[in-house]
Short mmCIF file of C-alpha atoms in Angstrom, two decimals:
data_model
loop_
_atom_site.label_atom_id
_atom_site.label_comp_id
_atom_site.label_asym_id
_atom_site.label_seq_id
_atom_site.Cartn_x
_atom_site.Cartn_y
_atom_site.Cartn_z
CA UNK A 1 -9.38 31.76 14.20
CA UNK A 2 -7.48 32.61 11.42
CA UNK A 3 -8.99 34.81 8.71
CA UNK A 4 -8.18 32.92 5.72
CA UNK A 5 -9.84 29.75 7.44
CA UNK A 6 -13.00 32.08 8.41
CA UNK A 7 -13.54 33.15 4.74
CA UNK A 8 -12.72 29.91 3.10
CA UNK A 9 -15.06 28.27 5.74
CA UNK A 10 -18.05 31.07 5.19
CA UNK A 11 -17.50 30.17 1.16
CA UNK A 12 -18.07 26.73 1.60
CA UNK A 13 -21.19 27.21 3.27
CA UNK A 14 -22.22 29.49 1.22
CA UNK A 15 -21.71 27.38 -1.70
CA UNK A 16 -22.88 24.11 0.68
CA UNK A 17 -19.49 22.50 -0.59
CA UNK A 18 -18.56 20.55 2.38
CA UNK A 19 -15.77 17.67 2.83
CA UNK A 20 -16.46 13.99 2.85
CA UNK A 21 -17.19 12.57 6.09
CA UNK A 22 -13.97 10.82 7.38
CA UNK A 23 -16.21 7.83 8.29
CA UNK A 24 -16.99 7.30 4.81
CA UNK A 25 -13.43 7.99 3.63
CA UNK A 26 -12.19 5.49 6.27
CA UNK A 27 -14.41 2.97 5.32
CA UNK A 28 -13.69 2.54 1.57
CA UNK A 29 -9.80 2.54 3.07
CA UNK A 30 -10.64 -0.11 5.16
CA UNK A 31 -12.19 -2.32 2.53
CA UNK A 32 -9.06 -1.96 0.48
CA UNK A 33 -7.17 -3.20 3.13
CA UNK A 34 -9.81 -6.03 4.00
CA UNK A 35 -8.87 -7.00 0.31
CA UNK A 36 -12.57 -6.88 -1.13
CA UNK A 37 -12.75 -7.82 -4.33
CA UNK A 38 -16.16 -6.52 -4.95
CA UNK A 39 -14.30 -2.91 -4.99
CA UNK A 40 -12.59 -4.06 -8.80
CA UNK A 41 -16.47 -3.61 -9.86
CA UNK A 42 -16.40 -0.20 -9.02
CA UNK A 43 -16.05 3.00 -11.54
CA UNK A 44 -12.53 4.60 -10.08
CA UNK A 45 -12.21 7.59 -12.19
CA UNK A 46 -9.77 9.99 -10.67
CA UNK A 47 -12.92 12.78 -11.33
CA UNK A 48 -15.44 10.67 -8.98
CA UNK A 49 -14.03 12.70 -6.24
CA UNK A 50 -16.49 15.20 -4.19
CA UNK A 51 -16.52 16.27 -0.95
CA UNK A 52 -12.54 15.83 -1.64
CA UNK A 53 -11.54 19.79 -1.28
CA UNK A 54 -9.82 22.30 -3.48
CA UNK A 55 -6.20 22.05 -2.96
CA UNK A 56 -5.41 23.74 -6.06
CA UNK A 57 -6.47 25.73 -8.71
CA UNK A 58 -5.15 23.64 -11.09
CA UNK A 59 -7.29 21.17 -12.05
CA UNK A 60 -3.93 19.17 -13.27
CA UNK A 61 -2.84 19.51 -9.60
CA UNK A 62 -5.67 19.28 -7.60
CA UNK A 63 -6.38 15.64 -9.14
CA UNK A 64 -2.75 14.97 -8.40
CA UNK A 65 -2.75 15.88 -5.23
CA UNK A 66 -5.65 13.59 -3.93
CA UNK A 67 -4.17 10.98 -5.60
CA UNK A 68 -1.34 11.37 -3.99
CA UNK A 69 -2.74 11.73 -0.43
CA UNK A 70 -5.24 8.76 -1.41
CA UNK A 71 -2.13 6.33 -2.24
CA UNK A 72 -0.54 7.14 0.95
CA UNK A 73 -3.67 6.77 3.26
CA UNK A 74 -4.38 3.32 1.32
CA UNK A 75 -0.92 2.47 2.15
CA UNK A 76 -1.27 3.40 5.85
CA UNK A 77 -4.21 1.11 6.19
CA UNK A 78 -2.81 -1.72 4.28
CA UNK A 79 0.47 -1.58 6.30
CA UNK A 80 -1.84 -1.54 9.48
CA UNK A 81 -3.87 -5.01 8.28
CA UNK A 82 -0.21 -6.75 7.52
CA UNK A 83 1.21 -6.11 4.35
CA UNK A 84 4.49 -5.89 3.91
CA UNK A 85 5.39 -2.58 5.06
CA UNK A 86 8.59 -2.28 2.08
CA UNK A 87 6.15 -3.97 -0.37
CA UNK A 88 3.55 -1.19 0.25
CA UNK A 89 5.84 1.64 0.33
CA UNK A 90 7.06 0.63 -3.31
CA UNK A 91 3.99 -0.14 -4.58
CA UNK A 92 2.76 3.23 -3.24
CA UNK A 93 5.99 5.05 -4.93
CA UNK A 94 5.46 3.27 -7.94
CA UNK A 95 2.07 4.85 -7.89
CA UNK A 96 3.04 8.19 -6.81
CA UNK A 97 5.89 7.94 -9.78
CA UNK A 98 2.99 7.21 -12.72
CA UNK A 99 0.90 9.68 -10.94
CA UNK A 100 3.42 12.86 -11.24
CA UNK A 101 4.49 11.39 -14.76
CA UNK A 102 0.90 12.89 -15.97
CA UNK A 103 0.36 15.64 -18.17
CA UNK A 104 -3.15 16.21 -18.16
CA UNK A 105 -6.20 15.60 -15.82
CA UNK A 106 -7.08 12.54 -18.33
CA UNK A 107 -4.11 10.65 -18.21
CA UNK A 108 -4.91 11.02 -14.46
CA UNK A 109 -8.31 9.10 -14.95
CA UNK A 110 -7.35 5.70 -14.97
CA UNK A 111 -4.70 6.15 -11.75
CA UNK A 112 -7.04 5.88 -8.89
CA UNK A 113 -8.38 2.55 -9.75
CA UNK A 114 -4.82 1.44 -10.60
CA UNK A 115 -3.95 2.30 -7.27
CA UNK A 116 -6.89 0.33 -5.37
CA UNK A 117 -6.37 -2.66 -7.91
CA UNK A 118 -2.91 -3.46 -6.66
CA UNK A 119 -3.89 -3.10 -3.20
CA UNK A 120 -7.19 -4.83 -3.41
CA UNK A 121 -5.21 -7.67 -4.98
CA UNK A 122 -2.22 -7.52 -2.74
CA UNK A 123 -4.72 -7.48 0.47
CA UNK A 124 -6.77 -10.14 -1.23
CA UNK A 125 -3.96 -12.50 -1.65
CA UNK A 126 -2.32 -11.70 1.85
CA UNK A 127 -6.09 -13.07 3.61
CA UNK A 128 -6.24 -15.87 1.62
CA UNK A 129 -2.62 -16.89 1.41
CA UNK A 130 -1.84 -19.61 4.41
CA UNK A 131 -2.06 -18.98 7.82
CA UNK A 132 1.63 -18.28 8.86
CA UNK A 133 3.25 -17.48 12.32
CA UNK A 134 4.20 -14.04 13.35
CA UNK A 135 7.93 -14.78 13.47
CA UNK A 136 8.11 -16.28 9.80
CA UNK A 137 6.25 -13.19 8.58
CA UNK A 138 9.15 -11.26 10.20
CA UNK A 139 11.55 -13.57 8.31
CA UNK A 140 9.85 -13.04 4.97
CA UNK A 141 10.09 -9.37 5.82
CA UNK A 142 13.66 -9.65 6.67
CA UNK A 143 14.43 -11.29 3.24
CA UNK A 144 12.10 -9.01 1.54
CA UNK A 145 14.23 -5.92 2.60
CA UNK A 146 17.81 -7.79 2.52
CA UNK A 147 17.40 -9.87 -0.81
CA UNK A 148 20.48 -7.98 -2.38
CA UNK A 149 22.74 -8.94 0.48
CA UNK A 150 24.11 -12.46 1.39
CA UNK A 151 21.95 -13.90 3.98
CA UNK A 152 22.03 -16.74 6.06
CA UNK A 153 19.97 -18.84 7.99
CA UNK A 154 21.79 -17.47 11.24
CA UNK A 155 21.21 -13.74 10.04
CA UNK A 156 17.93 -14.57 9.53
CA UNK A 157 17.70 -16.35 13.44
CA UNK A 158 19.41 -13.73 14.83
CA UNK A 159 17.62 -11.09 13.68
CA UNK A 160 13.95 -12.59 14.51
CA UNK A 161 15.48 -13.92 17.82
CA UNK A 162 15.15 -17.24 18.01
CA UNK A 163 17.37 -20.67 17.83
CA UNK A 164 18.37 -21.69 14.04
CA UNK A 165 16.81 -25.18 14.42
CA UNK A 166 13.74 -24.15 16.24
CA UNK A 167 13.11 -21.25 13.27
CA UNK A 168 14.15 -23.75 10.60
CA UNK A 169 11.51 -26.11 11.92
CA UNK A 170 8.90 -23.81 12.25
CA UNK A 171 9.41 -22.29 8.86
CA UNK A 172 9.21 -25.83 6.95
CA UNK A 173 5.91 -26.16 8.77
CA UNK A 174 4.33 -22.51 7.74
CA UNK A 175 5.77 -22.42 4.52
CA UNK A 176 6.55 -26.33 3.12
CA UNK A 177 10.02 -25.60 1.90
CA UNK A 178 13.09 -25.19 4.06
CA UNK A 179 14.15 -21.67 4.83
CA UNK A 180 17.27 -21.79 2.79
CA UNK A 181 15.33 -23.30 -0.31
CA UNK A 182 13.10 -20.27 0.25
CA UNK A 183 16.23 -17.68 0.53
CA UNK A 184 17.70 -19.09 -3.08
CA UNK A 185 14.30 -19.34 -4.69
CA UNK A 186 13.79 -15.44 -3.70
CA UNK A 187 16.78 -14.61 -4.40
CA UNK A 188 16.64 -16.14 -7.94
CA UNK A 189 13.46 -14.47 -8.39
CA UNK A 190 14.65 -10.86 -7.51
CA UNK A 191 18.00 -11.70 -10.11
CA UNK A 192 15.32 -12.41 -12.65
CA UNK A 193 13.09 -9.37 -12.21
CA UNK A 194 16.35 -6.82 -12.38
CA UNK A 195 17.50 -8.62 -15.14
CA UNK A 196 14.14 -7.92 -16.83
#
Protein backbone atom coordinates (compact mmCIF):
# COMPACT_ATOMS: atom_id res chain seq x y z
CA UNK A 1 0.00 0.00 0.00
CA UNK A 2 1.09 3.21 -0.73
CA UNK A 3 2.55 5.37 2.04
CA UNK A 4 0.71 8.47 1.59
CA UNK A 5 -2.64 6.33 1.72
CA UNK A 6 -1.19 4.49 5.02
CA UNK A 7 -0.63 7.85 6.83
CA UNK A 8 -3.65 9.65 5.61
CA UNK A 9 -5.63 6.43 6.55
CA UNK A 10 -3.82 6.10 10.25
CA UNK A 11 -4.87 10.12 10.60
CA UNK A 12 -8.29 9.52 10.02
CA UNK A 13 -8.54 7.02 12.54
CA UNK A 14 -6.82 8.69 14.71
CA UNK A 15 -8.95 11.63 14.45
CA UNK A 16 -12.19 9.01 13.92
CA UNK A 17 -12.92 11.20 10.70
CA UNK A 18 -14.27 8.62 8.46
CA UNK A 19 -16.22 8.99 4.95
CA UNK A 20 -19.94 8.76 4.52
CA UNK A 21 -21.23 5.45 3.89
CA UNK A 22 -21.91 5.15 0.07
CA UNK A 23 -25.31 3.62 1.01
CA UNK A 24 -26.33 6.72 2.54
CA UNK A 25 -24.79 8.89 -0.20
CA UNK A 26 -26.62 6.71 -2.79
CA UNK A 27 -29.72 6.97 -1.21
CA UNK A 28 -30.25 10.76 -0.96
CA UNK A 29 -29.06 10.47 -4.94
CA UNK A 30 -31.65 8.21 -5.51
CA UNK A 31 -34.41 10.27 -4.00
CA UNK A 32 -33.39 13.14 -6.19
CA UNK A 33 -33.82 11.15 -9.02
CA UNK A 34 -37.18 9.55 -7.65
CA UNK A 35 -38.17 13.35 -7.77
CA UNK A 36 -39.20 13.65 -3.95
CA UNK A 37 -40.43 16.66 -3.16
CA UNK A 38 -40.17 16.27 0.51
CA UNK A 39 -36.21 16.85 -0.15
CA UNK A 40 -37.16 20.99 -0.99
CA UNK A 41 -37.88 20.88 2.99
CA UNK A 42 -34.53 20.11 3.67
CA UNK A 43 -31.59 22.63 4.98
CA UNK A 44 -28.97 22.26 1.81
CA UNK A 45 -26.19 24.38 2.96
CA UNK A 46 -23.09 23.63 0.99
CA UNK A 47 -21.34 23.36 4.86
CA UNK A 48 -23.86 20.37 5.91
CA UNK A 49 -21.29 18.17 4.44
CA UNK A 50 -19.39 15.49 6.85
CA UNK A 51 -18.10 12.39 6.29
CA UNK A 52 -17.49 14.20 2.70
CA UNK A 53 -13.39 14.16 2.83
CA UNK A 54 -10.70 16.77 2.58
CA UNK A 55 -9.90 17.32 -0.95
CA UNK A 56 -8.33 20.52 -0.33
CA UNK A 57 -6.95 22.76 1.94
CA UNK A 58 -8.78 25.41 0.80
CA UNK A 59 -11.82 25.70 2.31
CA UNK A 60 -12.92 27.84 -1.01
CA UNK A 61 -11.98 24.65 -2.92
CA UNK A 62 -12.80 21.91 -0.95
CA UNK A 63 -16.62 23.17 -0.92
CA UNK A 64 -16.20 23.51 -4.65
CA UNK A 65 -15.05 20.48 -5.26
CA UNK A 66 -17.94 18.38 -3.62
CA UNK A 67 -20.17 20.41 -5.27
CA UNK A 68 -18.88 19.69 -8.20
CA UNK A 69 -18.62 15.88 -7.80
CA UNK A 70 -22.24 16.09 -6.08
CA UNK A 71 -23.77 17.78 -9.40
CA UNK A 72 -22.29 15.18 -11.52
CA UNK A 73 -23.31 12.06 -9.39
CA UNK A 74 -26.97 13.70 -9.19
CA UNK A 75 -26.76 13.92 -12.84
CA UNK A 76 -25.65 10.27 -13.28
CA UNK A 77 -28.62 9.09 -11.34
CA UNK A 78 -31.11 11.32 -12.90
CA UNK A 79 -29.91 10.33 -16.43
CA UNK A 80 -30.23 6.62 -15.18
CA UNK A 81 -34.21 7.17 -13.99
CA UNK A 82 -34.93 8.96 -17.64
CA UNK A 83 -34.20 12.41 -17.88
CA UNK A 84 -33.13 13.78 -20.69
CA UNK A 85 -29.62 12.95 -20.88
CA UNK A 86 -28.71 16.73 -22.91
CA UNK A 87 -31.21 18.37 -20.47
CA UNK A 88 -29.20 17.02 -17.47
CA UNK A 89 -25.86 17.61 -18.78
CA UNK A 90 -26.81 21.45 -19.17
CA UNK A 91 -28.49 21.77 -16.24
CA UNK A 92 -25.49 20.15 -14.51
CA UNK A 93 -23.00 22.70 -16.47
CA UNK A 94 -25.10 25.43 -15.67
CA UNK A 95 -24.52 24.40 -12.11
CA UNK A 96 -20.97 23.65 -12.34
CA UNK A 97 -20.67 27.32 -14.20
CA UNK A 98 -22.43 29.29 -10.94
CA UNK A 99 -20.48 26.99 -8.81
CA UNK A 100 -16.77 28.02 -10.12
CA UNK A 101 -18.18 31.69 -10.55
CA UNK A 102 -17.83 31.81 -6.49
CA UNK A 103 -15.54 33.77 -4.60
CA UNK A 104 -15.95 32.74 -1.22
CA UNK A 105 -17.17 29.61 0.75
CA UNK A 106 -20.56 31.75 1.38
CA UNK A 107 -21.55 32.49 -1.93
CA UNK A 108 -21.10 28.67 -2.12
CA UNK A 109 -23.91 28.15 0.58
CA UNK A 110 -26.90 28.44 -1.27
CA UNK A 111 -25.47 26.13 -4.47
CA UNK A 112 -26.12 22.72 -3.19
CA UNK A 113 -29.76 23.14 -2.68
CA UNK A 114 -29.92 24.99 -6.03
CA UNK A 115 -28.57 22.05 -7.51
CA UNK A 116 -31.10 19.38 -5.90
CA UNK A 117 -34.04 21.95 -6.53
CA UNK A 118 -33.74 21.76 -10.29
CA UNK A 119 -33.37 18.17 -10.24
CA UNK A 120 -35.95 17.40 -7.65
CA UNK A 121 -38.26 19.47 -9.85
CA UNK A 122 -37.11 18.19 -13.17
CA UNK A 123 -37.48 14.40 -11.76
CA UNK A 124 -40.74 15.42 -10.17
CA UNK A 125 -42.26 16.63 -13.31
CA UNK A 126 -40.74 13.77 -15.55
CA UNK A 127 -42.95 10.98 -12.98
CA UNK A 128 -45.83 12.83 -13.09
CA UNK A 129 -45.83 14.09 -16.65
CA UNK A 130 -47.97 11.44 -18.98
CA UNK A 131 -47.14 8.11 -19.54
CA UNK A 132 -45.36 8.18 -23.01
CA UNK A 133 -43.85 5.35 -25.23
CA UNK A 134 -40.21 4.64 -25.39
CA UNK A 135 -39.88 5.61 -29.06
CA UNK A 136 -41.59 9.17 -28.64
CA UNK A 137 -39.24 9.81 -25.70
CA UNK A 138 -36.46 9.10 -28.25
CA UNK A 139 -38.17 11.61 -30.60
CA UNK A 140 -38.42 14.30 -27.96
CA UNK A 141 -34.77 13.57 -27.37
CA UNK A 142 -33.98 13.79 -30.95
CA UNK A 143 -35.63 17.29 -31.18
CA UNK A 144 -34.23 18.25 -27.91
CA UNK A 145 -30.59 17.86 -29.27
CA UNK A 146 -31.42 18.98 -33.07
CA UNK A 147 -33.80 22.04 -32.37
CA UNK A 148 -31.28 24.44 -34.21
CA UNK A 149 -31.34 22.36 -37.35
CA UNK A 150 -34.25 21.87 -39.87
CA UNK A 151 -36.01 18.76 -39.03
CA UNK A 152 -38.52 16.79 -40.49
CA UNK A 153 -40.93 14.34 -39.75
CA UNK A 154 -38.84 11.76 -41.91
CA UNK A 155 -35.53 12.75 -39.98
CA UNK A 156 -37.28 12.29 -37.07
CA UNK A 157 -38.71 8.47 -38.45
CA UNK A 158 -35.61 7.64 -39.65
CA UNK A 159 -33.67 8.23 -36.93
CA UNK A 160 -36.05 6.37 -34.23
CA UNK A 161 -36.61 3.64 -36.94
CA UNK A 162 -39.87 3.35 -37.64
CA UNK A 163 -42.56 4.16 -40.61
CA UNK A 164 -43.59 8.08 -40.77
CA UNK A 165 -47.32 7.26 -40.46
CA UNK A 166 -47.02 4.62 -37.84
CA UNK A 167 -44.67 7.29 -35.61
CA UNK A 168 -47.01 10.14 -36.55
CA UNK A 169 -49.89 8.10 -35.17
CA UNK A 170 -48.37 7.04 -32.21
CA UNK A 171 -47.07 10.44 -31.30
CA UNK A 172 -50.67 12.19 -31.60
CA UNK A 173 -51.73 9.49 -29.18
CA UNK A 174 -48.77 10.04 -26.40
CA UNK A 175 -48.56 13.53 -26.79
CA UNK A 176 -52.21 15.08 -28.25
CA UNK A 177 -50.66 17.26 -30.88
CA UNK A 178 -49.24 16.09 -34.17
CA UNK A 179 -45.52 15.67 -34.34
CA UNK A 180 -44.95 18.53 -36.68
CA UNK A 181 -47.19 20.92 -34.48
CA UNK A 182 -44.85 19.75 -31.71
CA UNK A 183 -41.49 20.40 -33.91
CA UNK A 184 -42.75 24.27 -34.67
CA UNK A 185 -44.06 24.83 -31.17
CA UNK A 186 -40.38 23.74 -29.86
CA UNK A 187 -38.82 25.28 -32.17
CA UNK A 188 -40.63 28.62 -31.50
CA UNK A 189 -39.95 28.14 -27.98
CA UNK A 190 -36.09 27.65 -28.27
CA UNK A 191 -36.19 31.11 -30.86
CA UNK A 192 -37.83 32.76 -27.91
CA UNK A 193 -35.49 31.70 -25.11
CA UNK A 194 -32.16 32.81 -27.32
CA UNK A 195 -33.80 35.78 -28.13
CA UNK A 196 -34.20 36.43 -24.37
Amino acid sequence: MNKELQKLLLTQQEEQSYHLPMEAEYSFYRRIANGDMELLKLNMNADTMEGMGKLSSSPLQNKKYHLVILTAMITRFCIEAGLDPEQAYTLSDMHIRKIDACLTPEQLDPRKGAVVKDFVLAMHELHNSPGLSYHVMQVVSYINSHITEPIRVSDVADAVKLHPDYLTRLFKKDMNCSLSQYIIKEKCRAARYMLL
